CSV table of C-alpha atoms in Angstrom, one decimal:
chain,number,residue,atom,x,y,z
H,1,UNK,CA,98.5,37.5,163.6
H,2,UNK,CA,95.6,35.5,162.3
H,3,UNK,CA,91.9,35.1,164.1
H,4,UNK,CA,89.4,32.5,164.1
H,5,UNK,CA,85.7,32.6,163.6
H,6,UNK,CA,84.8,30.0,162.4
H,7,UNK,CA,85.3,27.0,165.0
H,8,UNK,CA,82.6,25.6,166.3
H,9,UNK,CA,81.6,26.6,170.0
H,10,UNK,CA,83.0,25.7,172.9
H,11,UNK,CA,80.7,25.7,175.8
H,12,UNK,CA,82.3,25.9,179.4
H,13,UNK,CA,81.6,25.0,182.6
H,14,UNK,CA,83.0,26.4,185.6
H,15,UNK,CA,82.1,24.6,189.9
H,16,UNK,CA,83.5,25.1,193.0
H,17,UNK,CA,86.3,23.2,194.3
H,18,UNK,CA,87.8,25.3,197.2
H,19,UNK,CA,89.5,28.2,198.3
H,20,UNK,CA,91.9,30.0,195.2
H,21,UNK,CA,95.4,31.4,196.3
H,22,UNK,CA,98.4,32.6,194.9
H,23,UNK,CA,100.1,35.3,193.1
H,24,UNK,CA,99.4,36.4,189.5
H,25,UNK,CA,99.9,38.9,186.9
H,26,UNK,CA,97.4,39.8,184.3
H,27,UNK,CA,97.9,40.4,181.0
H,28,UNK,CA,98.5,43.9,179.3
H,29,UNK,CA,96.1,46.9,179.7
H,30,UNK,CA,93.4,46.3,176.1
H,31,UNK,CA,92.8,50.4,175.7
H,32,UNK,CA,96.5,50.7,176.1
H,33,UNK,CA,97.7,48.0,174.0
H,34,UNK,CA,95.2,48.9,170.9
H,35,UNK,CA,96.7,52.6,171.0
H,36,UNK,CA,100.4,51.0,171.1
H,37,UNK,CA,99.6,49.4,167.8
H,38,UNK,CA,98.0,52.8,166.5
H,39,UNK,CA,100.4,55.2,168.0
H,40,UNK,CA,103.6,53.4,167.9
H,41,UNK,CA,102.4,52.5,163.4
H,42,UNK,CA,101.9,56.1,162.9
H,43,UNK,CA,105.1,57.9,165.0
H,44,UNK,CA,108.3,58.2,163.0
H,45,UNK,CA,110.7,55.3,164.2
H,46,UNK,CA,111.3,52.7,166.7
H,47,UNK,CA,108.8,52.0,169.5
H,48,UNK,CA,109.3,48.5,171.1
H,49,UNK,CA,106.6,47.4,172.9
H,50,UNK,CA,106.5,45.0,176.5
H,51,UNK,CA,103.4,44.2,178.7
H,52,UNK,CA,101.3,43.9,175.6
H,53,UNK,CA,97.8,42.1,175.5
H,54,UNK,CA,98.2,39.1,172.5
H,55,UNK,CA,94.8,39.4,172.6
H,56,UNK,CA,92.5,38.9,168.8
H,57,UNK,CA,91.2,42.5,169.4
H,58,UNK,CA,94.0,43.8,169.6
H,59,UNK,CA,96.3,41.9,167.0
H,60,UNK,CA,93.5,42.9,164.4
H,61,UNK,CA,94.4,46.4,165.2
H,62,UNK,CA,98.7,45.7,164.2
H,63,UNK,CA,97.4,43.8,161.7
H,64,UNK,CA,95.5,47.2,159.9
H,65,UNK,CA,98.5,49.2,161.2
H,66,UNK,CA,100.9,46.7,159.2
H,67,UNK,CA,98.3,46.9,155.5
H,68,UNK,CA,99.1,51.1,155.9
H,69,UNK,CA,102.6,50.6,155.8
H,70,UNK,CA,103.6,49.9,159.6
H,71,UNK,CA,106.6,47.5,160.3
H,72,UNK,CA,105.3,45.5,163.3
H,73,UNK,CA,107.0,42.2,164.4
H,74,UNK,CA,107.1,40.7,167.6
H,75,UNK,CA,111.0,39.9,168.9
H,76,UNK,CA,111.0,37.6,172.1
H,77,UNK,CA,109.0,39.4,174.4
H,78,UNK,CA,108.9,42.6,172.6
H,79,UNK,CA,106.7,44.0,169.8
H,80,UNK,CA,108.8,46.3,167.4
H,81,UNK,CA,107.2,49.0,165.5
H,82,UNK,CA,108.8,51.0,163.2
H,83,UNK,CA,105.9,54.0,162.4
H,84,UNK,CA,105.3,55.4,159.0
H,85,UNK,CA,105.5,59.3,160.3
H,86,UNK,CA,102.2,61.2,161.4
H,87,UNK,CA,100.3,61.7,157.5
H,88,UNK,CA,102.0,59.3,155.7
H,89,UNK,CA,99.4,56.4,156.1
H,90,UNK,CA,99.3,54.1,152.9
H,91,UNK,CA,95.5,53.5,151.7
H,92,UNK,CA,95.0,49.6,152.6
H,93,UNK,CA,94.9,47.5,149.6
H,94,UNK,CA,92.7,44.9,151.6
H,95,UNK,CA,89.6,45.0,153.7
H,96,UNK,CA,90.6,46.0,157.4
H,97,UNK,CA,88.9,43.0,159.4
H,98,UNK,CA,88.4,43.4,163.0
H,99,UNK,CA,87.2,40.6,164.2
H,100,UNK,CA,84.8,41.5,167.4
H,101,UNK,CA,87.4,44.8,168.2
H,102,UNK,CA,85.5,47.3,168.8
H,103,UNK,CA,88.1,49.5,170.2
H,104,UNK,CA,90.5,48.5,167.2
H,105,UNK,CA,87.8,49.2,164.7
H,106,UNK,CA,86.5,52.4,166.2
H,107,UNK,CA,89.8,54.2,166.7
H,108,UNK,CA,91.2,52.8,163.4
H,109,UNK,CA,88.3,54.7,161.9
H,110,UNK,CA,89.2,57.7,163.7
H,111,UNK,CA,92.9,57.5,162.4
H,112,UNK,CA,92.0,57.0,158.8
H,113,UNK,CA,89.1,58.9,158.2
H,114,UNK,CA,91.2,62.2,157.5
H,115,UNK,CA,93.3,60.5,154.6
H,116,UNK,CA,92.4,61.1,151.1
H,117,UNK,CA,92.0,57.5,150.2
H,118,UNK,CA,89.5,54.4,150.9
H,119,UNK,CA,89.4,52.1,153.6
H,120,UNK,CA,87.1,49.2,154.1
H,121,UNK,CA,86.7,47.6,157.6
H,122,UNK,CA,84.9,44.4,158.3
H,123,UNK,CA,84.7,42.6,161.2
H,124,UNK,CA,82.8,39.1,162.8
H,125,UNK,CA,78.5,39.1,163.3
H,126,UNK,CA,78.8,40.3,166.2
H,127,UNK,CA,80.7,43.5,165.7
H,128,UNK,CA,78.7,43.8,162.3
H,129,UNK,CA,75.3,44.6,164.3
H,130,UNK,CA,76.9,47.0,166.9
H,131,UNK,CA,76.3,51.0,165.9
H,132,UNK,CA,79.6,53.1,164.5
H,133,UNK,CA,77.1,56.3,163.9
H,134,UNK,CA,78.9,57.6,167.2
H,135,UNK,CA,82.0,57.7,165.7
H,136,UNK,CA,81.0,58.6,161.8
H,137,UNK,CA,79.0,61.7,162.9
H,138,UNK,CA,82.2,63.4,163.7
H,139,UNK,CA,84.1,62.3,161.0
H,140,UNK,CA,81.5,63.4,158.6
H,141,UNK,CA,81.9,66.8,160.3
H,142,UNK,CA,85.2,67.0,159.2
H,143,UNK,CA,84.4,65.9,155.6
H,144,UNK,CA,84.6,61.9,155.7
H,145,UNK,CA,82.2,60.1,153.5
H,146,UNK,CA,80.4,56.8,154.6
H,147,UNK,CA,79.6,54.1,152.4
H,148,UNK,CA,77.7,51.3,154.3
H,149,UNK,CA,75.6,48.8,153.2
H,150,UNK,CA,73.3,49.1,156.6
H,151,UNK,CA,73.2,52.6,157.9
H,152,UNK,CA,76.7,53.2,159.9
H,153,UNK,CA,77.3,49.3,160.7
H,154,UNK,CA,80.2,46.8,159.5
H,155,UNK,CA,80.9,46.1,156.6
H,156,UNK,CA,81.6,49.8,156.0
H,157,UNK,CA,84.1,52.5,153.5
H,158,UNK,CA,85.6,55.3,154.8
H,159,UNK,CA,86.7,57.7,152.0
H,160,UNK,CA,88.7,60.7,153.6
H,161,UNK,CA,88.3,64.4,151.7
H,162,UNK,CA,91.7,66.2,150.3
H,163,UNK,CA,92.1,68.1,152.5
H,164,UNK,CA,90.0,67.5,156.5
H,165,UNK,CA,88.5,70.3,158.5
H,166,UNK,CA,89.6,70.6,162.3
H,167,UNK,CA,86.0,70.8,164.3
H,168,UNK,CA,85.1,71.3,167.8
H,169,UNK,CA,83.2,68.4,168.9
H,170,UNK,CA,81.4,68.0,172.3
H,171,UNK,CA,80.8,64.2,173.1
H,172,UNK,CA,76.6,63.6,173.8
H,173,UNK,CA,77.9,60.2,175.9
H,174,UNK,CA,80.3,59.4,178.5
H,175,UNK,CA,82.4,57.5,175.7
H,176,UNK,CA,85.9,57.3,175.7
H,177,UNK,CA,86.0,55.8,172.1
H,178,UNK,CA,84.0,58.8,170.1
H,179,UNK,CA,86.6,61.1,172.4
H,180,UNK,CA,89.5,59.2,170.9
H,181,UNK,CA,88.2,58.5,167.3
H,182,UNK,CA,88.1,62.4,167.2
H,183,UNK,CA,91.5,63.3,168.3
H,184,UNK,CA,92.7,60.5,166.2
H,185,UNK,CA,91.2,61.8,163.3
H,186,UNK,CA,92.6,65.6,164.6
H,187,UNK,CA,96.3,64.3,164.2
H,188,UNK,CA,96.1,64.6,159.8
H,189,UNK,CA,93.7,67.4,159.8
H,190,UNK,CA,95.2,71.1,160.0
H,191,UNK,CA,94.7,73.4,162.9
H,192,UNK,CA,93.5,72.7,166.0
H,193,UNK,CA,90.5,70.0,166.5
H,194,UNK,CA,88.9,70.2,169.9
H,195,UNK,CA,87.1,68.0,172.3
H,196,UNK,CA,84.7,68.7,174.8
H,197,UNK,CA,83.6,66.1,177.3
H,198,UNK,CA,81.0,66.8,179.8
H,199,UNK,CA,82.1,63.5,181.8
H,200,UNK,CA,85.5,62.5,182.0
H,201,UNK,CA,86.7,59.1,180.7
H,202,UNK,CA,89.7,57.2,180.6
H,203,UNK,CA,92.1,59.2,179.2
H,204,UNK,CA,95.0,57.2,177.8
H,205,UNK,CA,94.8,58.6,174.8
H,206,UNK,CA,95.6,62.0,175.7
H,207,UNK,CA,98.6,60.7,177.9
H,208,UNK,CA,99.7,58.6,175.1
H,209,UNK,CA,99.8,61.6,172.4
H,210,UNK,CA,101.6,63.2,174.6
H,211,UNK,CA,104.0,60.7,175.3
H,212,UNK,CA,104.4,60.0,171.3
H,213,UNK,CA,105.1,63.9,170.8
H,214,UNK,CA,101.7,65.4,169.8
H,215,UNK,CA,100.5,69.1,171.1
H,216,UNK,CA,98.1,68.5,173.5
H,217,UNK,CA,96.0,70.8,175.9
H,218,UNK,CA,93.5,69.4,178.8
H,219,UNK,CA,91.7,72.2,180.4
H,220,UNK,CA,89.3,71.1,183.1
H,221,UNK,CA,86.4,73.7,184.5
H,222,UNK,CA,84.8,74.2,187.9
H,223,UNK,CA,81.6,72.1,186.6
H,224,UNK,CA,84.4,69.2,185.3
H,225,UNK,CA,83.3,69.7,181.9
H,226,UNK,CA,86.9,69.0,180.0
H,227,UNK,CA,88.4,70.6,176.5
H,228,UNK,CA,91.1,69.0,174.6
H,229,UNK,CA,92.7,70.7,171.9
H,230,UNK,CA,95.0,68.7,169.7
H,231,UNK,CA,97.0,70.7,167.6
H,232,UNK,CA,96.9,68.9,163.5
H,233,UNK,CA,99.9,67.3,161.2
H,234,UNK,CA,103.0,67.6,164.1
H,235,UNK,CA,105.5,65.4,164.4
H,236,UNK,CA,105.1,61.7,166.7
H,237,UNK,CA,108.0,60.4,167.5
H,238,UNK,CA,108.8,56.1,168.4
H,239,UNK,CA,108.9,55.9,172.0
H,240,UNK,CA,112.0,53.1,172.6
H,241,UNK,CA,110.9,51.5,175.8
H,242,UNK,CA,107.2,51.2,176.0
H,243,UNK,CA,106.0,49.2,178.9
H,244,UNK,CA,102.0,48.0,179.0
H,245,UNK,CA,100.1,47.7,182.7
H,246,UNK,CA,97.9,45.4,183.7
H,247,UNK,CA,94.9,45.4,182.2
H,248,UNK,CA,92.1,46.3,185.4
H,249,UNK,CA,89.3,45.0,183.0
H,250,UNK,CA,90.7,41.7,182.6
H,251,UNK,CA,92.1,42.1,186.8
H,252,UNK,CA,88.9,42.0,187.8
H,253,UNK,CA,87.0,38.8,187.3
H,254,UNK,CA,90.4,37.3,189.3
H,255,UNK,CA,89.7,40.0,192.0
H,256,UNK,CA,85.4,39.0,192.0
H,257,UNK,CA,86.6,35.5,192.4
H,258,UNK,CA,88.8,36.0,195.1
H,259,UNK,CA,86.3,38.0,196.8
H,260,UNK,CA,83.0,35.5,196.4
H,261,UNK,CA,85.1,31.8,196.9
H,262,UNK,CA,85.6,31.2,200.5
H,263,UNK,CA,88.8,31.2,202.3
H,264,UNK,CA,90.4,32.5,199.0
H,265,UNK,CA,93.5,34.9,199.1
H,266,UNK,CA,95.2,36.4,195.6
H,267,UNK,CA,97.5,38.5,194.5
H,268,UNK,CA,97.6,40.0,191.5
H,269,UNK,CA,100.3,42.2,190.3
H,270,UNK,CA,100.8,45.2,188.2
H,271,UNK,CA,96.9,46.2,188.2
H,272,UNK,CA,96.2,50.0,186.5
H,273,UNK,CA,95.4,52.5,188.6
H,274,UNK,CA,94.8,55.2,186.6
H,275,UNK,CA,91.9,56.8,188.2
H,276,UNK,CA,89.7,56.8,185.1
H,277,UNK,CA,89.8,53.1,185.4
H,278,UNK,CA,89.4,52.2,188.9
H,279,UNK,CA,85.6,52.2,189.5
H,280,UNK,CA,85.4,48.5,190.1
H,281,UNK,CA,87.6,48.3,193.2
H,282,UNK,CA,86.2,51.7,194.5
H,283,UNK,CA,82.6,49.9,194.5
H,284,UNK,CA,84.1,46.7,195.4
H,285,UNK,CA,85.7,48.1,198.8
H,286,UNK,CA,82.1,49.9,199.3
H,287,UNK,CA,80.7,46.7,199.2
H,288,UNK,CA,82.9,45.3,202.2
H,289,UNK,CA,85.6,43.6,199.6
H,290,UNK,CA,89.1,43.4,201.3
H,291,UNK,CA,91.3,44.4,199.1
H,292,UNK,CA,94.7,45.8,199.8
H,293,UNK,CA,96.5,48.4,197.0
H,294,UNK,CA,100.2,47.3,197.4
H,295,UNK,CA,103.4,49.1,196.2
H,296,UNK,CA,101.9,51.7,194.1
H,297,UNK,CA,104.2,52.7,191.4
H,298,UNK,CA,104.7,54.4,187.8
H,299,UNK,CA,104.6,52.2,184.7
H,300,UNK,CA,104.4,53.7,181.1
H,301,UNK,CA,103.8,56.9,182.2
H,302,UNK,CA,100.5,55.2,184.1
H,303,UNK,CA,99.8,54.8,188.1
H,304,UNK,CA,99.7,50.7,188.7
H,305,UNK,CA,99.7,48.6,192.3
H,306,UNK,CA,99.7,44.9,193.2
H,307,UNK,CA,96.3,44.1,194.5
H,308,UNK,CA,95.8,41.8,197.5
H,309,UNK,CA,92.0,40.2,197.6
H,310,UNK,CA,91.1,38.2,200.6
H,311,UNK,CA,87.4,36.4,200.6
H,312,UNK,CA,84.9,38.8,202.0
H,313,UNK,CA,81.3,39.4,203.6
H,314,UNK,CA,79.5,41.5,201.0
H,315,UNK,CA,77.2,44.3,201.4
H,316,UNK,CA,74.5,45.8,198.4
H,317,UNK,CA,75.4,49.5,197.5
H,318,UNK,CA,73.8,51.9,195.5
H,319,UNK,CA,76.5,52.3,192.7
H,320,UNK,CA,76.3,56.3,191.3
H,321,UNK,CA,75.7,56.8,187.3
H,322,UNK,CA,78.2,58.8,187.5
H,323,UNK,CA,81.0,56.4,188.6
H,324,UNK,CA,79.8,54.4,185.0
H,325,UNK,CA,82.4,55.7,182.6
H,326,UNK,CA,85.5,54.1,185.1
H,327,UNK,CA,84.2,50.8,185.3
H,328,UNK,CA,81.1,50.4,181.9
H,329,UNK,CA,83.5,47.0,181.5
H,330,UNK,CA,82.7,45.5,184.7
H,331,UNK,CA,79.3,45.8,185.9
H,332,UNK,CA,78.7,42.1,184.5
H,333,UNK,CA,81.1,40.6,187.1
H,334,UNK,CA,80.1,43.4,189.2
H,335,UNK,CA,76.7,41.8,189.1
H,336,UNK,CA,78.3,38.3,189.9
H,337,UNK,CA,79.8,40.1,193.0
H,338,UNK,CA,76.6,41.4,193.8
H,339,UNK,CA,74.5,37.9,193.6
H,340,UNK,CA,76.8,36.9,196.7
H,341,UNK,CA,76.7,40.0,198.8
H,342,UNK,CA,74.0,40.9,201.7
H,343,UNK,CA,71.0,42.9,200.3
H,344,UNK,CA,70.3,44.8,197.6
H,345,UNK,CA,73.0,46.3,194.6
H,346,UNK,CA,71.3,48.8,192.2
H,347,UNK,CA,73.5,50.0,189.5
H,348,UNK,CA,72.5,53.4,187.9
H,349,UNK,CA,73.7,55.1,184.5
H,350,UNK,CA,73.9,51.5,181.9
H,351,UNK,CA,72.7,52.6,178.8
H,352,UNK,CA,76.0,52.5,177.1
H,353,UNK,CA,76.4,48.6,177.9
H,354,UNK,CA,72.7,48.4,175.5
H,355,UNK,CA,75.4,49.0,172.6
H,356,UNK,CA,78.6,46.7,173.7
H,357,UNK,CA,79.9,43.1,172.2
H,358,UNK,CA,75.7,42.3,172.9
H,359,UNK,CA,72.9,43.8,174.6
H,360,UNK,CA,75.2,43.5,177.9
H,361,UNK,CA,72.6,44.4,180.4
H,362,UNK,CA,69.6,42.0,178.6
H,363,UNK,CA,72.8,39.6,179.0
H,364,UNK,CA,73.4,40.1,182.2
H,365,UNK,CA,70.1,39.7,183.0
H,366,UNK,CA,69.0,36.8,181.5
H,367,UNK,CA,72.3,35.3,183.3
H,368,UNK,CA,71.3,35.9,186.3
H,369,UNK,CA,67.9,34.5,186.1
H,370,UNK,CA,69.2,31.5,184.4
H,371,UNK,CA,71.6,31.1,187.9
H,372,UNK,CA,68.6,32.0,190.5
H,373,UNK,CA,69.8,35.2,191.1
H,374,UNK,CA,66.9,37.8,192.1
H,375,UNK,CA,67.4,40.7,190.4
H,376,UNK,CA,65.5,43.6,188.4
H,377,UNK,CA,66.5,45.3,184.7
H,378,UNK,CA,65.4,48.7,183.7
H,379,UNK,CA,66.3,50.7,180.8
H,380,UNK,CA,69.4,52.0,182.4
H,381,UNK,CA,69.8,50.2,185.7
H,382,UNK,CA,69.8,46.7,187.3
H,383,UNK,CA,69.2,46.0,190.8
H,384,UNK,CA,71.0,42.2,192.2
H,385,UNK,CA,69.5,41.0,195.7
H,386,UNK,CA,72.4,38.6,196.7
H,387,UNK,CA,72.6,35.3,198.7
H,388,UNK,CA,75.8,35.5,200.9
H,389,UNK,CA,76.1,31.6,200.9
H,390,UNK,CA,75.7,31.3,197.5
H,391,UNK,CA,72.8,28.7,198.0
H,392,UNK,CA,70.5,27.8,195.6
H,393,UNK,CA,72.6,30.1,193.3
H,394,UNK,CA,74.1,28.2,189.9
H,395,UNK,CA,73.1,25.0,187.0
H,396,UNK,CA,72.2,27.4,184.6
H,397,UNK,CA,73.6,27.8,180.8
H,398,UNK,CA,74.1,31.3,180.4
H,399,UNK,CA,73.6,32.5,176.4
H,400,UNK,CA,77.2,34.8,175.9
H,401,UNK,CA,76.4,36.3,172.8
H,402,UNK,CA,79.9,36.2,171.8
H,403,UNK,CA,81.0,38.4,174.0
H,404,UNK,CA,83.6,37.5,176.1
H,405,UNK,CA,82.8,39.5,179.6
H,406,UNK,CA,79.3,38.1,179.8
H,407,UNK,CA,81.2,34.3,179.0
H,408,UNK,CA,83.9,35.2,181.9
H,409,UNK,CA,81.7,37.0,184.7
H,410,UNK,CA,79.2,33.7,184.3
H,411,UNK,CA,82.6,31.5,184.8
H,412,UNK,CA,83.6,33.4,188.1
H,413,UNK,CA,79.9,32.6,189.2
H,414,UNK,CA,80.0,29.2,188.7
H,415,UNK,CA,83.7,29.4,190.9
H,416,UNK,CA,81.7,30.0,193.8
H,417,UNK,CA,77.9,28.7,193.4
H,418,UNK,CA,75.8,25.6,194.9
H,419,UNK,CA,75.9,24.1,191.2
H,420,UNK,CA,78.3,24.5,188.6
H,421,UNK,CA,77.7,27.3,185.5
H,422,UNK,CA,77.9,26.4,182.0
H,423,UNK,CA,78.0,29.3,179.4
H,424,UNK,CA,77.5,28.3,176.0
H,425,UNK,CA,80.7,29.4,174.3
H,426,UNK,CA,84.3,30.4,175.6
H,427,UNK,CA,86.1,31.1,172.0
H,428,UNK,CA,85.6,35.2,172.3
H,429,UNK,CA,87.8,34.9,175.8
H,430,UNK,CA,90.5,34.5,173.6
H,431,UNK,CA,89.9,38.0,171.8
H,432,UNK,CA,90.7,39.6,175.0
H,433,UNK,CA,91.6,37.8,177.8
H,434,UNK,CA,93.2,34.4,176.0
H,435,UNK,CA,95.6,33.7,179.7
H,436,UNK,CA,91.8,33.9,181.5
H,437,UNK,CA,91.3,29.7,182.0
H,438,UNK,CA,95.1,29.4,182.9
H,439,UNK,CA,95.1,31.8,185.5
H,440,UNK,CA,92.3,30.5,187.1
H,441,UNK,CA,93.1,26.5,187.1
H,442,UNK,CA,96.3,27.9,188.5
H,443,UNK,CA,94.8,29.7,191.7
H,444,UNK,CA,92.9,26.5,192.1
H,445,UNK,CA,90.0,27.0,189.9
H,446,UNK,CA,88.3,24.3,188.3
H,447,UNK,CA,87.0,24.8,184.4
H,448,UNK,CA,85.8,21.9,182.1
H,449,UNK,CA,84.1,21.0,178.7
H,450,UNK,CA,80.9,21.2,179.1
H,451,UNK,CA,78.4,19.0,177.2
């Protein structure tokens, strides 16, 4: 499990070559796979793995699971873990480097901050600039100290106290990371550590501490407001058969695509549902996108359906702030959808994508008017004013950042614009989404070198 960030870039282009078809499944779920790794490392015996992402991201986070004693090895399709036992991670003799996961790194914090020992986490320059003080304030509330050299940014030290003190912690952001950290860091702390979260996100977490074994209590009240209570130090046990779903983050640039390219009709398969996740497709269908939810079904404990997309005439929408926490991942291909759909799309509630791989919204932004795309950026929203046809739309060189969403949503673009779409570098697709060119030059897509 090794990463690379040091090759030179790669820049991209992506142009329209016709209508994409066929039937595809995309890879495993990211949130779910990173907490595989954590969960399955930490739980006493055997879990063994299917469906999971092979992503960078997420094969930093096995590779810190396996320097704190973890046995992780991947047999045929399968990733076997055998877990250490709930308290009885071993202090890291290395650094912990991340890479750009900032899932990975942010829960692994979470996990480790409770243990009496040291643990240093690095990762690439683009996860060194991103802010961690969301995560540390907790932790410091339970009696973690932070050694940085920049305040609360990579490369970091987590020492953990003797013995941690259970908090109750209300989450100031829709953020289901700083929910996750703090229940993570609940699991070696006695008592009962508590989580309040004014707006619900994705809650895999909770459902997989559950499904590992751990004492967990969701109330929700009349204003939605949720508490969690974990209760500290119980046993997690290996779950034998643990099957991944379909990531819906990575589904949907191949469900945009499908939507924008003419005459286009794709099928992907074994997309999650869960309804913390499904934001995109609930704006998408708004918008006039047809797109059928086939065979619903139960996978891993989580709700997931094959998704039949069909090219369709777009309409602008006013997407609410509070639909933000189900889809934060995809408003930069939601954008792309946008550019080709009748009228105006104004998206409300963004601040959180000011602190992601880069500066999403500035990203997605500057993408757009690099492409022709008329549009308008405020603090915490973006408006898109589209051009059904696509005319006019496309040629531009879209700066990524290194972050891998802004490098794919650009790509789906230039599937259906005038002129094709470069973006400057596509390594970082590989850190989350490394079957991405594949799937596409398989529906028909065309992607090449770009100069």
């Amino acid at each position: 499990m090794t990463a690379d960030h040091e090759s030179p870039p790669r820049p991209l282009a992506a142009r329209r070559t016709g209508a994409l078809a066929g039937t595809v499944t995309v890879p495993g779920d990211k949130s779910i796979s990173h907490r595989a790794f954590l969960f399955g490392g930490l739980a006493s015996g055997r879990t063994r793995v299917t469906g999971l992402l092979e992503g960078e991201d997420v094969l930093a986070t096995g590779r810190a699971m396996r320097q704190m004693g973890a046995r992780i090895e991947r047999e045929g399709e399968a990733w076997v873990i055998d877990g250490v036992g709930n308290g009885c991670l071993l202090e890291p003799e290395g650094v912990l480097d991340f890479g750009n996961a900032g899932t990975g790194s942010r829960l692994t914090m979470g996990l480790v901050g409770t243990y009496n020992f040291s643990a240093t986490f690095v990762g690439d320059a683009s996860l060194s600039s991103r802010p961690m003080g969301r995560v540390l304030d907790p932790l410091r509330e339970m009696g973690t100290q932070v050694l940085a050299r920049s305040r609360d940014r990579l490369p970091l030290t987590l020492q953990g106290p003797p013995v941690a003190a259970p908090i109750r912690y209300r989450v100031p952001m829709a953020s289901a990371q700083v929910k996750s950290a703090v229940l993570l860091a609940g699991l070696n702390t006695p008592g009962i550590t508590t989580v309040v979260e004014p707006v619900m996100t994705r809650d895999h977490t909770e459902k997989m501490l559950e499904g590992f074994g751990a004492t967990v209590e969701v109330e929700t009240d009349a204003a939605g407001v949720r508490t969690i209570r974990l209760h500290g130090q119980g046993d997690l046990r290996g779950v034998p058969d643990f099957v991944v779903p379909g990531d819906p983050s990575s589904a949907a640039f191949l469900v945009v695509a499908a939507l924008i390219v003419p005459g286009s009709d794709v099928t992907i398969r074994n997309a999650l549902m869960n309804p913390t996740r499904t934001g995109l497709v609930e704006t998408l269908r708004e918008m006039g996108g047809d797109i059928a939810i086939l065979d619903r079904r139960l996978s891993g404990g989580e709700e997931v359906a094959d998704l039949r997309v069909r090219h369709s005439a777009l309409r602008g929408v006013d997407v609410p702030a509070a639909r933000a926490p189900s889809m934060i991942d995809e408003y930069p291909v939601l954008a792309v959808a946008a550019a080709f759909a009748e009228g105006v799309t104004r998206m409300n509630g963004l601040e959180e994508l000011r602190v992601k791989e880069s500066d999403r919204l500035a990203a997605v932004a500057a993408g757009l008017q690099a492409n022709g795309v008329p549009h308008e950026e405020g603090p915490d929203w973006l408006t898109v004013t589209g051009r059904p046809d696509g005319s006019r739309l496309g040629g531009g060189r879209v700066a990524t950042h290194l972050d891998h969403r802004i490098a794919m949503s650009f790509l789906v673009m230039g599937l259906a614009t005038e002129t094709p779409v470069t973006v400057d570098d596509a390594r970082m697709i590989a850190t989350s989404f490394p079957e991405f060119e594949g799937l596409v030059e398989t529906l028909g897509g065309t992607l090449e070198p770009a100069g």
